[in-house]
Coordinates of C-alpha atoms in Angstrom, one line a residue:
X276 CA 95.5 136.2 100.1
X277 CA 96.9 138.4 97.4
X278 CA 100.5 136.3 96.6
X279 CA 102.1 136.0 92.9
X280 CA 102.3 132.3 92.5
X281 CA 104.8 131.4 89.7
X282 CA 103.6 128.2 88.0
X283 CA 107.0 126.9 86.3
X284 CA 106.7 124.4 83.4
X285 CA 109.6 123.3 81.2
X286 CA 108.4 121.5 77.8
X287 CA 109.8 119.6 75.0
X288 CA 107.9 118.2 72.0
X289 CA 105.0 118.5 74.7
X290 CA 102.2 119.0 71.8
X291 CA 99.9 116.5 73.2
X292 CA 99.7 116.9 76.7
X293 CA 100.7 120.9 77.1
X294 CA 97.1 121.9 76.6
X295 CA 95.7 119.9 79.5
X296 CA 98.6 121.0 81.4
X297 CA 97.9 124.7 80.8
X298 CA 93.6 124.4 80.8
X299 CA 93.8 123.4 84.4
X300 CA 96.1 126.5 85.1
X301 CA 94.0 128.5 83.4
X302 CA 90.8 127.3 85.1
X303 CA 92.0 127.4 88.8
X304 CA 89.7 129.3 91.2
X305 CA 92.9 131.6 92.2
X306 CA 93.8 133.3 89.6
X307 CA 96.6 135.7 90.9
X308 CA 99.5 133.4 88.6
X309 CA 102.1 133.5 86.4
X310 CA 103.3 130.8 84.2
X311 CA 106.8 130.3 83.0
X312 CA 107.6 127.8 80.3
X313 CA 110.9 126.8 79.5
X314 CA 110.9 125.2 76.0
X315 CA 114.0 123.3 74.7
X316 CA 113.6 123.9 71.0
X317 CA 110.7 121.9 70.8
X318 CA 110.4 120.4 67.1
X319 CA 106.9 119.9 67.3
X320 CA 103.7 121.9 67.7
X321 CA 104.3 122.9 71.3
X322 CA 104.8 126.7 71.4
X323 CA 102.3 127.1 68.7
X324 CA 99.5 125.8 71.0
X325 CA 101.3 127.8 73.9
X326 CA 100.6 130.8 72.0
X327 CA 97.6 130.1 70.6
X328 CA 96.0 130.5 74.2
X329 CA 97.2 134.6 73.2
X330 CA 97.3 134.7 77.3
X331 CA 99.6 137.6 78.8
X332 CA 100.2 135.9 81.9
X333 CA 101.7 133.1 80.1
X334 CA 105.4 133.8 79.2
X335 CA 107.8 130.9 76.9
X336 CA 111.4 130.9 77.6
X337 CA 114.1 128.9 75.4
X338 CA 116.8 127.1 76.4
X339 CA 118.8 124.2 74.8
X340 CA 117.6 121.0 75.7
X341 CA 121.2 120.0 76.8
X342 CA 120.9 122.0 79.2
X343 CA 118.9 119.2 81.6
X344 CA 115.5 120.3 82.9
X345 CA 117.1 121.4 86.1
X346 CA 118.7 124.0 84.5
X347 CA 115.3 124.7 82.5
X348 CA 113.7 124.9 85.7
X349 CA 115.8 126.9 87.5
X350 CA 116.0 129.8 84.8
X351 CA 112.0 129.8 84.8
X352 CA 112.6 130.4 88.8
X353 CA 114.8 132.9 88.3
X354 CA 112.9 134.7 85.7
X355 CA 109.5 134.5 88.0
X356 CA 108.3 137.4 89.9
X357 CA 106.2 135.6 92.6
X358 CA 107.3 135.4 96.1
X359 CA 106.0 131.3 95.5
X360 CA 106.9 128.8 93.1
X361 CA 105.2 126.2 92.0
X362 CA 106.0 123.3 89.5
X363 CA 104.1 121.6 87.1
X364 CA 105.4 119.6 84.7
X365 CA 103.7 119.4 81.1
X366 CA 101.9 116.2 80.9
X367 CA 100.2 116.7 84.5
X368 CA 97.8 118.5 85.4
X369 CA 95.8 120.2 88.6
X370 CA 92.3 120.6 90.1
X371 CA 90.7 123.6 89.8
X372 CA 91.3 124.4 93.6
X373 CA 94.7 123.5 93.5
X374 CA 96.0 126.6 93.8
X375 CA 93.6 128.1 96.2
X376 CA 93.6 125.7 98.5
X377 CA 97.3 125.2 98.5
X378 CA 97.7 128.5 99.0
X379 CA 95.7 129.1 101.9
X380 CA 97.8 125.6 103.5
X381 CA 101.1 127.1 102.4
X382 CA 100.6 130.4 104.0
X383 CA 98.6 128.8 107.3
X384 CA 101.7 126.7 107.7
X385 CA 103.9 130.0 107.5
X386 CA 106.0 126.9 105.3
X387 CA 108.6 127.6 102.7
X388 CA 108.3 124.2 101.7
X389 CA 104.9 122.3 101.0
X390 CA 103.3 119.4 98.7
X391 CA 100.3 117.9 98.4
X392 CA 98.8 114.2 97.9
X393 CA 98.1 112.9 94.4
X394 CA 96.8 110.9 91.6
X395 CA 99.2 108.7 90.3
X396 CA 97.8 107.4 86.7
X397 CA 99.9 104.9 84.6
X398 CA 99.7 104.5 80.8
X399 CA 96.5 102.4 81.3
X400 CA 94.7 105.0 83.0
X401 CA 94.7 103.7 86.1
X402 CA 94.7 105.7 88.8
X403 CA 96.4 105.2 92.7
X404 CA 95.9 107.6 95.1
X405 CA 99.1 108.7 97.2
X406 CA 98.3 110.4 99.9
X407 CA 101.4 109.7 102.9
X408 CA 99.8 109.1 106.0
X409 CA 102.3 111.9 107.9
X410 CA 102.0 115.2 108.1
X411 CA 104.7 117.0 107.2
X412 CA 108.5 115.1 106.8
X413 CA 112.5 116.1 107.0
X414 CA 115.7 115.8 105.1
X415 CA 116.5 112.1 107.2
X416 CA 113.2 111.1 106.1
X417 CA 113.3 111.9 102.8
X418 CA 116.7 109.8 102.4
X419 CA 115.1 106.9 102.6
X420 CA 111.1 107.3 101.3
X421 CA 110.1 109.5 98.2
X422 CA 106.5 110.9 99.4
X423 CA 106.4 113.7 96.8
X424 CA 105.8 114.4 93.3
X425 CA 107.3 117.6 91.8
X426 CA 103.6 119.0 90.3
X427 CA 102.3 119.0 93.9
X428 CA 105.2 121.3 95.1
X429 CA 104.7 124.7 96.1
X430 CA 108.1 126.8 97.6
X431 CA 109.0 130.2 98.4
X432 CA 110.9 131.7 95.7
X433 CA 114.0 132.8 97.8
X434 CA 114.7 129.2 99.3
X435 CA 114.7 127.6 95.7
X436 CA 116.8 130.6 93.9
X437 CA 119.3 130.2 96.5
X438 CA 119.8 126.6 97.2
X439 CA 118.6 124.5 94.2
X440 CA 122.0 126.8 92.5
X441 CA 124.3 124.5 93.2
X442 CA 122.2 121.3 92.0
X443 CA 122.5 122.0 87.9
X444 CA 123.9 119.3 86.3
X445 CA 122.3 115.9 87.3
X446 CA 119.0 115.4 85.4
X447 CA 118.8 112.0 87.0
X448 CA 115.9 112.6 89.7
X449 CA 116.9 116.0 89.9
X450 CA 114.1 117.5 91.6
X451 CA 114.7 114.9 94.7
X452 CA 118.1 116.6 95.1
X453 CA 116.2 119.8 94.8
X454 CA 113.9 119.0 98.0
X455 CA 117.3 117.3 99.9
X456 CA 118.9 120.7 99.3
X457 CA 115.6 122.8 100.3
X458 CA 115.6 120.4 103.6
X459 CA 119.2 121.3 104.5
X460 CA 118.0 124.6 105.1
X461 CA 114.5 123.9 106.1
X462 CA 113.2 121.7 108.5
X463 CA 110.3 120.5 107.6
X464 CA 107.9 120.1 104.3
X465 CA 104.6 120.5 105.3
X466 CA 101.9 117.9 103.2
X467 CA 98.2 119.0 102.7
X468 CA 96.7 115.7 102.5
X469 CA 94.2 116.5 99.9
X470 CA 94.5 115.2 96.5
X471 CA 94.8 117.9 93.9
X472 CA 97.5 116.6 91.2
X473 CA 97.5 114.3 88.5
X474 CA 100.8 112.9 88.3
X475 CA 101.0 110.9 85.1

């Protein structure tokens, strides 16, 4: 299992959560990754605690914050080098085996398209697990149920550069249209039902 995973993280004004976002990158038990941020101009402290972690792997991008985050998002996919993509946005974070394990499920699955279950934690710290009782779902199901959170996704590279294109504009729940247009093309999205996100 020697794949390139591309970690993807757009960020704006993300000073006090970027850190726990990028510590549980850096501490994953796989450590053959890439990570991609997208910053919008942030007018805070953000890129200076990016670069702080003086990490070559990690590589900051800049695009106007105008722009929506699925345009933010997409450039970081097009700039990756991995053959698989994964998102994380910058106030969540993953267990250290996140990777590994997702991995191993991803490539088991021969999938293009996988997620996993998750934490969801609310502003009062508490914490619901989601893990959806299926095993793997398609583009009718996903029309009318939302069992996914975009920090538990992991997709091959070519399936997102060539059909999340033509979803640019809309930043309202624009990574839902990303996984409709992913499922056009795609049968299925395969779930590993093991929590390793924390969604917040």
């Amino acid at each position: 299992m020697t794949d390139l995973i591309s970690i993807v993280i757009p960020t704006y004004n993300s000073e006090k959560t970027i850190k726990r976002a990028l510590n549980s990158v850096l501490n994953q038990l796989y450590k053959k990754w890439e990570v991609i941020i997208i910053d919008s101009y942030s007018k805070d402290k953000t890129i200076k605690l990016v670069k702080s972690y003086r990490c070559k792997k990690i590589k900051i991008l800049y695009l106007p914050k105008n722009k929506g985050l699925a345009k933010a998002r997409y450039l970081g996919i097009k700039k990756s080098k991995g053959k698989v993509i994964a998102f994380l946005d910058s106030d969540d974070d993953w267990h250290k085996s996140k990777l590994l394990k997702h991995l191993k499920f991803y490539n088991l699955k021969s999938a293009k398209f996988t997620c996993t279950a998750y934490n969801l934690i609310n502003k009062n710290n508490k914490t619901k697990l989601i893990q959806p009782s299926l095993s793997k779902f398609d583009f009718k199901y996903l029309l009318s149920s939302r069992p996914i959170a975009l920090s538990t996704v992991m997709i091959e590279r070519g399936l997102a550069l060539s059909k999340f294109k033509n979803y640019l504009r809309n930043d309202y729940a624009e990574d839902y249209l990303w996984w409709l247009a992913a499922l056009k093309y795609e049968k299925y999205c395969h779930i590993l039902p093991k929590n390793l996100s924390n969604i917040y």
